[in-house]
Each structure stands twice: as C-alpha cells, then as structure tokens.
Amino acid sequence: MNAPKDNEIKQLEDELRQPLSQLMVKPVSSMDTSMLIKALQPAFDTLKESAEEERFARRETIRSRHPSLLRLLRSQLSSYSRMYWLASLFVFGMLLYLLPTDNHTSYISVGDTFSFVLPALLLASLAYSFRTWNKEMRIIESITPYPPALLLIVRIMIVIGLNLVFGITGSIYMNVQVEAFPLLPFMLQWLSILLLLSGVTAYVLMWKGFKAAFSCSIILWISWLGMTQVDSPIREMADHRNWTSLQGTALAAGLLLLALAYRRTFGMKLLP
C-alpha cells in the first residue's frame, strides 16, 4: 500500500536534486560580512543624518511650543469679562471726576483718596478673579503645563498691573491739572500701600490659601487707613521721623513679598 507513495517521493527527489544543487553556496566568512557592511556604510550614514535632522526638527518644534509666561498672561487676560474692564474703568473715571483740581488742592488729601480707592479696587478685583476658584477649577488647572500656583500669581499680577495703570494715569492727570503738583511724593503715598497690600496678599496666598490672604489684606488695609489719617497720633509721630521713609519701606517690603511669592510658585501644589 505504501509503495506508490515511496516511488512518488523518490521521483520528486530526483527532479529537485539538480535545481537544489545549484543553490548550494559556500559558508559566509567574516571577510564577506565586513565587505557587505563596508558596501552598506554610505546608506547607514544617510539614514543617521536623516534621523539627526528629524530629531533636531522635533526638538525645535517642542521648544517653540514650550509654555511661556507671556502666553499664560494673555490666556488669563482673556478670562476676564468685558463687564469687569468696563466696571473698573467706570470706577476710575468717577474717581478722576470727583477729584479737586484747584491750585490749593493738597496732594496729601488726594493721596489719601487714592490710598482708599485703589486698594479697594484691588481687593474687589481679587475677589472677582477667584470667584470660580473651587475644587473643580483647581483640578482643571492642575493639568496645565504651568505650575498651578503660577496661575494664581499671574491673576494677582494682572490686578496689580491694572491698578498701577490707573494710579499712574491719575497721578499724571493731577500733575497736569494742578499747578506745582508734587508728583513723586504723591505717587509714593498711594503706591506704598498698594504694593504692600499686593505683596502680603500674594505671599499669604502661597502659604495659607485665598481666604487667609484676603482676610489679612482687609486687616492690613483698614489698619493702614487708620494709621495714615492726618489727625492720627501715629501719623503725627511719624511726621517727625520722616513719614516718607515709612512709605518707602512699605513699598520695598511689598516688592520683596511679591518676589518671594513668585519664587514659591514653581513646583508648588494647589492650595485648598
């Protein structure tokens, strides 16, 4: 029964013996391998150069898309509604409208007005900026390419910048409207409390959260207003010890606290 199959296999072997014998080659030597690699080396070099160019192009693309502080600032500016900007401009316009501009105007009384309105606008703007800073928003912000705490500092910087623009504009307006108006002492009067308040808010925010920062700011603002009244005993005492030095110290302290708060933002987790 198996004989026919054996004959077929033998016949198939006889038919394939000649073609298969032609395919037999000698074993590959190390010299043959070296020659093959040498022949293919130009192609390898070309592939290596292409890979390096592609890696460099990818690195440049990633670098061009790297998040920057300016891009973050622009994105945060767009988060403020038009009504916020209009309301801020309205408050500032009313402030300029109500200011006395006769030549007998005391820059100290006008400075007291600025020291009240600008910090009040600052605190109101901060409350508006963090009105949606709840748990859900913190989760969303935690996946951004920026340190989450940096978002908070940028919002504070936007509010500070807005009030600085208002204050400087108002100072120039008073200098133009009132003859012999002492511009620098006037600016130091309102700028000292504004930057001190901003620095305390930013610094406490990084350590204790927004509620504690807002509470400390309110207490500091009220204390400063009480201390700087013209008929205040502290003000009368400070007049003899150079009131300008106290304002300069407050300004420097505010800038230092802002710098420390900004430094603390990197790598910091969101506060509760």
C-alpha atoms as a PDB file:
ATOM      1  CA  MET A   1       0.000   0.000   0.000  1.00  0.00           C
ATOM      2  CA  ASN A   2       2.875   2.373   0.691  1.00  0.00           C
ATOM      3  CA  ALA A   3       4.994   1.549  -2.373  1.00  0.00           C
ATOM      4  CA  PRO A   4       3.322   4.003  -4.798  1.00  0.00           C
ATOM      5  CA  LYS A   5       3.857   6.870  -2.388  1.00  0.00           C
ATOM      6  CA  ASP A   6       7.512   5.919  -1.895  1.00  0.00           C
ATOM      7  CA  ASN A   7       8.022   5.905  -5.632  1.00  0.00           C
ATOM      8  CA  GLU A   8       6.481   9.368  -5.934  1.00  0.00           C
ATOM      9  CA  ILE A   9       8.738  10.752  -3.215  1.00  0.00           C
ATOM     10  CA  LYS A  10      11.794   9.236  -4.871  1.00  0.00           C
ATOM     11  CA  GLN A  11      10.797  10.702  -8.221  1.00  0.00           C
ATOM     12  CA  LEU A  12      10.309  14.151  -6.626  1.00  0.00           C
ATOM     13  CA  GLU A  13      13.756  13.942  -5.027  1.00  0.00           C
ATOM     14  CA  ASP A  14      15.341  13.071  -8.363  1.00  0.00           C
ATOM     15  CA  GLU A  15      13.633  16.045 -10.044  1.00  0.00           C
ATOM     16  CA  LEU A  16      14.714  18.536  -7.349  1.00  0.00           C
ATOM     17  CA  ARG A  17      18.266  17.285  -6.885  1.00  0.00           C
ATOM     18  CA  GLN A  18      19.644  19.248  -9.834  1.00  0.00           C
ATOM     19  CA  PRO A  19      17.969  22.635  -9.043  1.00  0.00           C
ATOM     20  CA  LEU A  20      18.829  22.386  -5.350  1.00  0.00           C
ATOM     21  CA  SER A  21      22.454  21.563  -6.070  1.00  0.00           C
ATOM     22  CA  GLN A  22      22.780  24.905  -7.886  1.00  0.00           C
ATOM     23  CA  LEU A  23      21.628  26.821  -4.800  1.00  0.00           C
ATOM     24  CA  MET A  24      24.330  25.452  -2.530  1.00  0.00           C
ATOM     25  CA  VAL A  25      26.889  28.153  -1.634  1.00  0.00           C
ATOM     26  CA  LYS A  26      29.948  28.219   0.471  1.00  0.00           C
ATOM     27  CA  PRO A  27      29.662  29.319   4.161  1.00  0.00           C
ATOM     28  CA  VAL A  28      29.784  33.070   4.806  1.00  0.00           C
ATOM     29  CA  SER A  29      33.126  34.210   6.165  1.00  0.00           C
ATOM     30  CA  SER A  30      33.940  37.232   8.370  1.00  0.00           C
ATOM     31  CA  MET A  31      35.601  38.903   5.391  1.00  0.00           C
ATOM     32  CA  ASP A  32      32.378  38.607   3.418  1.00  0.00           C
ATOM     33  CA  THR A  33      30.479  40.220   6.293  1.00  0.00           C
ATOM     34  CA  SER A  34      32.995  43.086   6.523  1.00  0.00           C
ATOM     35  CA  MET A  35      32.766  43.719   2.793  1.00  0.00           C
ATOM     36  CA  LEU A  36      28.960  43.769   2.974  1.00  0.00           C
ATOM     37  CA  ILE A  37      28.983  46.243   5.863  1.00  0.00           C
ATOM     38  CA  LYS A  38      31.504  48.431   4.051  1.00  0.00           C
ATOM     39  CA  ALA A  39      29.297  48.451   0.976  1.00  0.00           C
ATOM     40  CA  LEU A  40      26.231  49.401   3.009  1.00  0.00           C
ATOM     41  CA  GLN A  41      28.012  52.049   5.149  1.00  0.00           C
ATOM     42  CA  PRO A  42      27.047  55.033   2.900  1.00  0.00           C
ATOM     43  CA  ALA A  43      23.390  54.052   3.247  1.00  0.00           C
ATOM     44  CA  PHE A  44      23.804  53.814   7.029  1.00  0.00           C
ATOM     45  CA  ASP A  45      25.373  57.299   7.132  1.00  0.00           C
ATOM     46  CA  THR A  46      22.489  58.737   5.137  1.00  0.00           C
ATOM     47  CA  LEU A  47      19.927  57.188   7.476  1.00  0.00           C
ATOM     48  CA  LYS A  48      21.848  58.522  10.502  1.00  0.00           C
ATOM     49  CA  GLU A  49      21.878  62.076   9.102  1.00  0.00           C
ATOM     50  CA  SER A  50      18.166  61.891   8.357  1.00  0.00           C
ATOM     51  CA  ALA A  51      17.436  60.692  11.893  1.00  0.00           C
ATOM     52  CA  GLU A  52      19.531  63.538  13.388  1.00  0.00           C
ATOM     53  CA  GLU A  53      17.745  66.138  11.261  1.00  0.00           C
ATOM     54  CA  GLU A  54      14.362  64.743  12.248  1.00  0.00           C
ATOM     55  CA  ARG A  55      15.320  64.741  15.947  1.00  0.00           C
ATOM     56  CA  PHE A  56      16.543  68.346  15.725  1.00  0.00           C
ATOM     57  CA  ALA A  57      13.369  69.457  13.965  1.00  0.00           C
ATOM     58  CA  ARG A  58      11.232  67.743  16.604  1.00  0.00           C
ATOM     59  CA  ARG A  59      13.244  69.418  19.382  1.00  0.00           C
ATOM     60  CA  GLU A  60      12.765  72.843  17.792  1.00  0.00           C
ATOM     61  CA  THR A  61       9.034  72.232  17.451  1.00  0.00           C
ATOM     62  CA  ILE A  62       8.728  71.264  21.102  1.00  0.00           C
ATOM     63  CA  ARG A  63      10.777  74.303  22.120  1.00  0.00           C
ATOM     64  CA  SER A  64       8.578  76.625  20.083  1.00  0.00           C
ATOM     65  CA  ARG A  65       5.516  75.231  21.831  1.00  0.00           C
ATOM     66  CA  HIS A  66       7.046  75.455  25.312  1.00  0.00           C
ATOM     67  CA  PRO A  67       4.715  77.357  27.617  1.00  0.00           C
ATOM     68  CA  SER A  68       5.835  80.902  28.361  1.00  0.00           C
ATOM     69  CA  LEU A  69       4.809  83.416  30.976  1.00  0.00           C
ATOM     70  CA  LEU A  70       3.693  85.844  28.271  1.00  0.00           C
ATOM     71  CA  ARG A  71       1.401  83.220  26.711  1.00  0.00           C
ATOM     72  CA  LEU A  72      -0.037  82.433  30.142  1.00  0.00           C
ATOM     73  CA  LEU A  73      -0.610  86.141  30.778  1.00  0.00           C
ATOM     74  CA  ARG A  74      -2.516  86.517  27.507  1.00  0.00           C
ATOM     75  CA  SER A  75      -4.685  83.498  28.253  1.00  0.00           C
ATOM     76  CA  GLN A  76      -5.516  84.786  31.730  1.00  0.00           C
ATOM     77  CA  LEU A  77      -6.368  88.240  30.401  1.00  0.00           C
ATOM     78  CA  SER A  78      -8.966  86.698  28.125  1.00  0.00           C
ATOM     79  CA  SER A  79     -10.638  85.043  31.131  1.00  0.00           C
ATOM     80  CA  TYR A  80     -11.793  88.437  32.433  1.00  0.00           C
ATOM     81  CA  SER A  81     -15.140  89.505  31.032  1.00  0.00           C
ATOM     82  CA  ARG A  82     -15.803  92.784  29.263  1.00  0.00           C
ATOM     83  CA  MET A  83     -18.026  93.887  32.126  1.00  0.00           C
ATOM     84  CA  TYR A  84     -15.085  93.643  34.513  1.00  0.00           C
ATOM     85  CA  TRP A  85     -12.982  96.005  32.418  1.00  0.00           C
ATOM     86  CA  LEU A  86     -15.887  98.408  31.913  1.00  0.00           C
ATOM     87  CA  ALA A  87     -16.712  98.461  35.635  1.00  0.00           C
ATOM     88  CA  SER A  88     -13.065  99.133  36.512  1.00  0.00           C
ATOM     89  CA  LEU A  89     -12.865 101.973  34.007  1.00  0.00           C
ATOM     90  CA  PHE A  90     -16.116 103.425  35.349  1.00  0.00           C
ATOM     91  CA  VAL A  91     -14.838 103.436  38.940  1.00  0.00           C
ATOM     92  CA  PHE A  92     -11.585 105.064  37.875  1.00  0.00           C
ATOM     93  CA  GLY A  93     -13.403 107.623  35.737  1.00  0.00           C
ATOM     94  CA  MET A  94     -15.620 108.569  38.663  1.00  0.00           C
ATOM     95  CA  LEU A  95     -12.526 108.936  40.836  1.00  0.00           C
ATOM     96  CA  LEU A  96     -10.947 111.406  38.417  1.00  0.00           C
ATOM     97  CA  TYR A  97     -14.223 113.281  38.069  1.00  0.00           C
ATOM     98  CA  LEU A  98     -14.589 113.760  41.835  1.00  0.00           C
ATOM     99  CA  LEU A  99     -11.003 114.831  42.497  1.00  0.00           C
ATOM    100  CA  PRO A 100     -10.471 118.526  43.249  1.00  0.00           C
ATOM    101  CA  THR A 101      -8.224 120.229  40.710  1.00  0.00           C
ATOM    102  CA  ASP A 102      -7.839 123.787  42.040  1.00  0.00           C
ATOM    103  CA  ASN A 103      -4.372 125.093  42.756  1.00  0.00           C
ATOM    104  CA  HIS A 104      -4.948 124.973  46.515  1.00  0.00           C
ATOM    105  CA  THR A 105      -5.547 121.218  46.471  1.00  0.00           C
ATOM    106  CA  SER A 106      -3.446 119.330  48.990  1.00  0.00           C
ATOM    107  CA  TYR A 107      -1.657 116.367  47.471  1.00  0.00           C
ATOM    108  CA  ILE A 108      -1.887 114.581  50.829  1.00  0.00           C
ATOM    109  CA  SER A 109      -5.690 114.614  50.833  1.00  0.00           C
ATOM    110  CA  VAL A 110      -5.795 113.459  47.217  1.00  0.00           C
ATOM    111  CA  GLY A 111      -3.230 110.789  48.079  1.00  0.00           C
ATOM    112  CA  ASP A 112      -5.458 109.612  50.922  1.00  0.00           C
ATOM    113  CA  THR A 113      -8.279 109.257  48.398  1.00  0.00           C
ATOM    114  CA  PHE A 114      -6.061 107.186  46.101  1.00  0.00           C
ATOM    115  CA  SER A 115      -4.887 105.131  49.073  1.00  0.00           C
ATOM    116  CA  PHE A 116      -8.513 104.272  49.755  1.00  0.00           C
ATOM    117  CA  VAL A 117      -9.892 103.738  46.244  1.00  0.00           C
ATOM    118  CA  LEU A 118      -7.033 101.831  44.586  1.00  0.00           C
ATOM    119  CA  PRO A 119      -6.638  99.194  47.342  1.00  0.00           C
ATOM    120  CA  ALA A 120     -10.426  98.844  47.467  1.00  0.00           C
ATOM    121  CA  LEU A 121     -10.436  98.245  43.710  1.00  0.00           C
ATOM    122  CA  LEU A 122      -7.554  95.812  44.141  1.00  0.00           C
ATOM    123  CA  LEU A 123      -9.409  93.742  46.743  1.00  0.00           C
ATOM    124  CA  ALA A 124     -12.628  93.789  44.724  1.00  0.00           C
ATOM    125  CA  SER A 125     -10.709  92.641  41.637  1.00  0.00           C
ATOM    126  CA  LEU A 126      -9.063  89.824  43.591  1.00  0.00           C
ATOM    127  CA  ALA A 127     -12.453  88.676  44.858  1.00  0.00           C
ATOM    128  CA  TYR A 128     -13.705  88.688  41.258  1.00  0.00           C
ATOM    129  CA  SER A 129     -10.608  86.846  39.989  1.00  0.00           C
ATOM    130  CA  PHE A 130     -11.004  83.977  42.437  1.00  0.00           C
ATOM    131  CA  ARG A 131     -14.799  83.760  42.419  1.00  0.00           C
ATOM    132  CA  THR A 132     -14.652  80.430  40.499  1.00  0.00           C
ATOM    133  CA  TRP A 133     -11.591  79.013  42.231  1.00  0.00           C
ATOM    134  CA  ASN A 134     -13.362  75.941  43.562  1.00  0.00           C
ATOM    135  CA  LYS A 135     -12.281  72.303  43.702  1.00  0.00           C
ATOM    136  CA  GLU A 136     -13.362  71.560  40.136  1.00  0.00           C
ATOM    137  CA  MET A 137     -11.424  74.529  38.747  1.00  0.00           C
ATOM    138  CA  ARG A 138      -8.331  73.507  40.696  1.00  0.00           C
ATOM    139  CA  ILE A 139      -8.499  70.032  39.142  1.00  0.00           C
ATOM    140  CA  ILE A 140      -8.722  71.524  35.653  1.00  0.00           C
ATOM    141  CA  GLU A 141      -5.869  73.940  36.289  1.00  0.00           C
ATOM    142  CA  SER A 142      -3.673  71.157  37.685  1.00  0.00           C
ATOM    143  CA  ILE A 143      -3.325  69.584  34.216  1.00  0.00           C
ATOM    144  CA  THR A 144      -1.998  72.752  32.565  1.00  0.00           C
ATOM    145  CA  PRO A 145       1.698  72.881  31.530  1.00  0.00           C
ATOM    146  CA  TYR A 146       2.243  75.692  34.057  1.00  0.00           C
ATOM    147  CA  PRO A 147       2.773  75.348  37.802  1.00  0.00           C
ATOM    148  CA  PRO A 148      -0.780  75.653  39.185  1.00  0.00           C
ATOM    149  CA  ALA A 149       0.206  78.252  41.772  1.00  0.00           C
ATOM    150  CA  LEU A 150       1.713  80.346  38.976  1.00  0.00           C
ATOM    151  CA  LEU A 151      -1.805  80.819  37.594  1.00  0.00           C
ATOM    152  CA  LEU A 152      -2.802  82.466  40.865  1.00  0.00           C
ATOM    153  CA  ILE A 153       0.207  84.769  40.896  1.00  0.00           C
ATOM    154  CA  VAL A 154      -0.449  85.779  37.289  1.00  0.00           C
ATOM    155  CA  ARG A 155      -4.020  86.728  38.201  1.00  0.00           C
ATOM    156  CA  ILE A 156      -2.703  88.838  41.048  1.00  0.00           C
ATOM    157  CA  MET A 157      -0.188  90.448  38.679  1.00  0.00           C
ATOM    158  CA  ILE A 158      -2.977  91.339  36.252  1.00  0.00           C
ATOM    159  CA  VAL A 159      -4.968  93.031  39.006  1.00  0.00           C
ATOM    160  CA  ILE A 160      -1.880  94.846  40.311  1.00  0.00           C
ATOM    161  CA  GLY A 161      -0.976  95.969  36.804  1.00  0.00           C
ATOM    162  CA  LEU A 162      -4.463  97.350  36.229  1.00  0.00           C
ATOM    163  CA  ASN A 163      -4.355  99.373  39.437  1.00  0.00           C
ATOM    164  CA  LEU A 164      -0.851 100.609  38.675  1.00  0.00           C
ATOM    165  CA  VAL A 165      -2.038 101.858  35.301  1.00  0.00           C
ATOM    166  CA  PHE A 166      -4.964 103.622  36.968  1.00  0.00           C
ATOM    167  CA  GLY A 167      -2.754 105.133  39.653  1.00  0.00           C
ATOM    168  CA  ILE A 168      -0.082 106.381  37.257  1.00  0.00           C
ATOM    169  CA  THR A 169      -2.712 107.795  34.908  1.00  0.00           C
ATOM    170  CA  GLY A 170      -4.405 109.586  37.801  1.00  0.00           C
ATOM    171  CA  SER A 171      -1.069 110.935  39.020  1.00  0.00           C
ATOM    172  CA  ILE A 172      -0.263 112.364  35.598  1.00  0.00           C
ATOM    173  CA  TYR A 173      -3.768 113.825  35.408  1.00  0.00           C
ATOM    174  CA  MET A 174      -3.344 115.615  38.743  1.00  0.00           C
ATOM    175  CA  ASN A 175       0.114 116.825  37.766  1.00  0.00           C
ATOM    176  CA  VAL A 176      -1.319 118.364  34.612  1.00  0.00           C
ATOM    177  CA  GLN A 177      -4.426 119.860  36.239  1.00  0.00           C
ATOM    178  CA  VAL A 178      -2.852 121.233  39.421  1.00  0.00           C
ATOM    179  CA  GLU A 179      -0.021 123.728  39.233  1.00  0.00           C
ATOM    180  CA  ALA A 180       3.191 122.764  41.071  1.00  0.00           C
ATOM    181  CA  PHE A 181       1.759 119.363  41.996  1.00  0.00           C
ATOM    182  CA  PRO A 182       4.408 117.172  43.764  1.00  0.00           C
ATOM    183  CA  LEU A 183       4.174 114.094  41.572  1.00  0.00           C
ATOM    184  CA  LEU A 184       6.719 111.782  43.201  1.00  0.00           C
ATOM    185  CA  PRO A 185       5.601 112.234  46.847  1.00  0.00           C
ATOM    186  CA  PHE A 186       2.011 111.789  45.712  1.00  0.00           C
ATOM    187  CA  MET A 187       2.810 108.560  43.847  1.00  0.00           C
ATOM    188  CA  LEU A 188       4.795 107.220  46.791  1.00  0.00           C
ATOM    189  CA  GLN A 189       1.804 107.816  49.059  1.00  0.00           C
ATOM    190  CA  TRP A 190      -0.614 105.543  47.201  1.00  0.00           C
ATOM    191  CA  LEU A 191       1.984 103.211  45.672  1.00  0.00           C
ATOM    192  CA  SER A 192       3.376 102.169  49.055  1.00  0.00           C
ATOM    193  CA  ILE A 193       0.090 100.778  50.384  1.00  0.00           C
ATOM    194  CA  LEU A 194      -0.889  99.296  47.014  1.00  0.00           C
ATOM    195  CA  LEU A 195       2.322  97.261  46.639  1.00  0.00           C
ATOM    196  CA  LEU A 196       2.441  96.321  50.326  1.00  0.00           C
ATOM    197  CA  LEU A 197      -1.130  95.064  50.132  1.00  0.00           C
ATOM    198  CA  SER A 198      -0.368  93.172  46.920  1.00  0.00           C
ATOM    199  CA  GLY A 199       2.772  91.589  48.370  1.00  0.00           C
ATOM    200  CA  VAL A 200       1.040  90.453  51.552  1.00  0.00           C
ATOM    201  CA  THR A 201      -1.858  89.021  49.558  1.00  0.00           C
ATOM    202  CA  ALA A 202       0.407  87.080  47.193  1.00  0.00           C
ATOM    203  CA  TYR A 203       2.690  85.794  49.936  1.00  0.00           C
ATOM    204  CA  VAL A 204      -0.072  84.645  52.284  1.00  0.00           C
ATOM    205  CA  LEU A 205      -1.918  83.114  49.331  1.00  0.00           C
ATOM    206  CA  MET A 206       1.048  80.834  48.617  1.00  0.00           C
ATOM    207  CA  TRP A 207       1.144  79.611  52.221  1.00  0.00           C
ATOM    208  CA  LYS A 208      -2.412  79.640  53.545  1.00  0.00           C
ATOM    209  CA  GLY A 209      -4.795  79.985  50.587  1.00  0.00           C
ATOM    210  CA  PHE A 210      -7.050  82.697  49.262  1.00  0.00           C
ATOM    211  CA  LYS A 211      -9.345  83.126  52.265  1.00  0.00           C
ATOM    212  CA  ALA A 212      -6.478  83.775  54.654  1.00  0.00           C
ATOM    213  CA  ALA A 213      -4.791  86.082  52.142  1.00  0.00           C
ATOM    214  CA  PHE A 214      -7.966  88.101  51.591  1.00  0.00           C
ATOM    215  CA  SER A 215      -8.573  88.407  55.351  1.00  0.00           C
ATOM    216  CA  CYS A 216      -5.008  89.587  56.009  1.00  0.00           C
ATOM    217  CA  SER A 217      -5.325  92.123  53.196  1.00  0.00           C
ATOM    218  CA  ILE A 218      -8.528  93.568  54.636  1.00  0.00           C
ATOM    219  CA  ILE A 219      -6.969  93.882  58.107  1.00  0.00           C
ATOM    220  CA  LEU A 220      -3.807  95.482  56.708  1.00  0.00           C
ATOM    221  CA  TRP A 221      -5.773  97.934  54.555  1.00  0.00           C
ATOM    222  CA  ILE A 222      -8.009  99.081  57.432  1.00  0.00           C
ATOM    223  CA  SER A 223      -5.007  99.399  59.750  1.00  0.00           C
ATOM    224  CA  TRP A 224      -3.109 101.463  57.193  1.00  0.00           C
ATOM    225  CA  LEU A 225      -6.067 103.782  56.645  1.00  0.00           C
ATOM    226  CA  GLY A 226      -6.393 104.337  60.373  1.00  0.00           C
ATOM    227  CA  MET A 227      -2.672 104.922  60.759  1.00  0.00           C
ATOM    228  CA  THR A 228      -2.338 107.376  57.882  1.00  0.00           C
ATOM    229  CA  GLN A 229      -5.165 109.748  58.797  1.00  0.00           C
ATOM    230  CA  VAL A 230      -3.926 113.313  59.054  1.00  0.00           C
ATOM    231  CA  ASP A 231      -5.083 113.644  62.671  1.00  0.00           C
ATOM    232  CA  SER A 232      -3.855 110.164  63.647  1.00  0.00           C
ATOM    233  CA  PRO A 233      -1.361 110.080  66.584  1.00  0.00           C
ATOM    234  CA  ILE A 234       0.753 107.583  64.648  1.00  0.00           C
ATOM    235  CA  ARG A 235       0.794 109.887  61.635  1.00  0.00           C
ATOM    236  CA  GLU A 236       1.818 112.857  63.798  1.00  0.00           C
ATOM    237  CA  MET A 237       4.553 110.781  65.400  1.00  0.00           C
ATOM    238  CA  ALA A 238       5.744 109.508  62.020  1.00  0.00           C
ATOM    239  CA  ASP A 239       5.898 113.039  60.610  1.00  0.00           C
ATOM    240  CA  HIS A 240       8.730 113.754  62.991  1.00  0.00           C
ATOM    241  CA  ARG A 241      10.548 110.538  61.999  1.00  0.00           C
ATOM    242  CA  ASN A 242      10.232 111.045  58.276  1.00  0.00           C
ATOM    243  CA  TRP A 243       6.930 109.687  57.006  1.00  0.00           C
ATOM    244  CA  THR A 244       8.472 109.248  53.554  1.00  0.00           C
ATOM    245  CA  SER A 245      10.897 106.653  54.897  1.00  0.00           C
ATOM    246  CA  LEU A 246       7.998 104.604  56.254  1.00  0.00           C
ATOM    247  CA  GLN A 247       6.253 104.692  52.882  1.00  0.00           C
ATOM    248  CA  GLY A 248       9.462 103.688  51.110  1.00  0.00           C
ATOM    249  CA  THR A 249       9.915 100.779  53.498  1.00  0.00           C
ATOM    250  CA  ALA A 250       6.351  99.624  52.853  1.00  0.00           C
ATOM    251  CA  LEU A 251       6.940  99.806  49.091  1.00  0.00           C
ATOM    252  CA  ALA A 252      10.174  97.803  49.316  1.00  0.00           C
ATOM    253  CA  ALA A 253       8.530  95.203  51.583  1.00  0.00           C
ATOM    254  CA  GLY A 254       5.685  94.787  49.086  1.00  0.00           C
ATOM    255  CA  LEU A 255       8.096  94.196  46.193  1.00  0.00           C
ATOM    256  CA  LEU A 256      10.083  91.697  48.259  1.00  0.00           C
ATOM    257  CA  LEU A 257       6.970  89.738  49.228  1.00  0.00           C
ATOM    258  CA  LEU A 258       5.848  89.649  45.595  1.00  0.00           C
ATOM    259  CA  ALA A 259       9.232  88.273  44.542  1.00  0.00           C
ATOM    260  CA  LEU A 260       9.154  85.620  47.274  1.00  0.00           C
ATOM    261  CA  ALA A 261       5.619  84.609  46.322  1.00  0.00           C
ATOM    262  CA  TYR A 262       6.586  84.317  42.649  1.00  0.00           C
ATOM    263  CA  ARG A 263       9.609  82.199  43.535  1.00  0.00           C
ATOM    264  CA  ARG A 264       7.453  79.846  45.601  1.00  0.00           C
ATOM    265  CA  THR A 265       5.017  79.167  42.736  1.00  0.00           C
ATOM    266  CA  PHE A 266       7.258  76.754  40.807  1.00  0.00           C
ATOM    267  CA  GLY A 267       6.620  73.147  41.674  1.00  0.00           C
ATOM    268  CA  MET A 268       4.012  74.068  44.248  1.00  0.00           C
ATOM    269  CA  LYS A 269       0.708  72.199  44.502  1.00  0.00           C
ATOM    270  CA  LEU A 270      -2.640  73.932  44.587  1.00  0.00           C
ATOM    271  CA  LEU A 271      -3.806  75.204  47.920  1.00  0.00           C
ATOM    272  CA  PRO A 272      -7.154  74.171  49.372  1.00  0.00           C
END
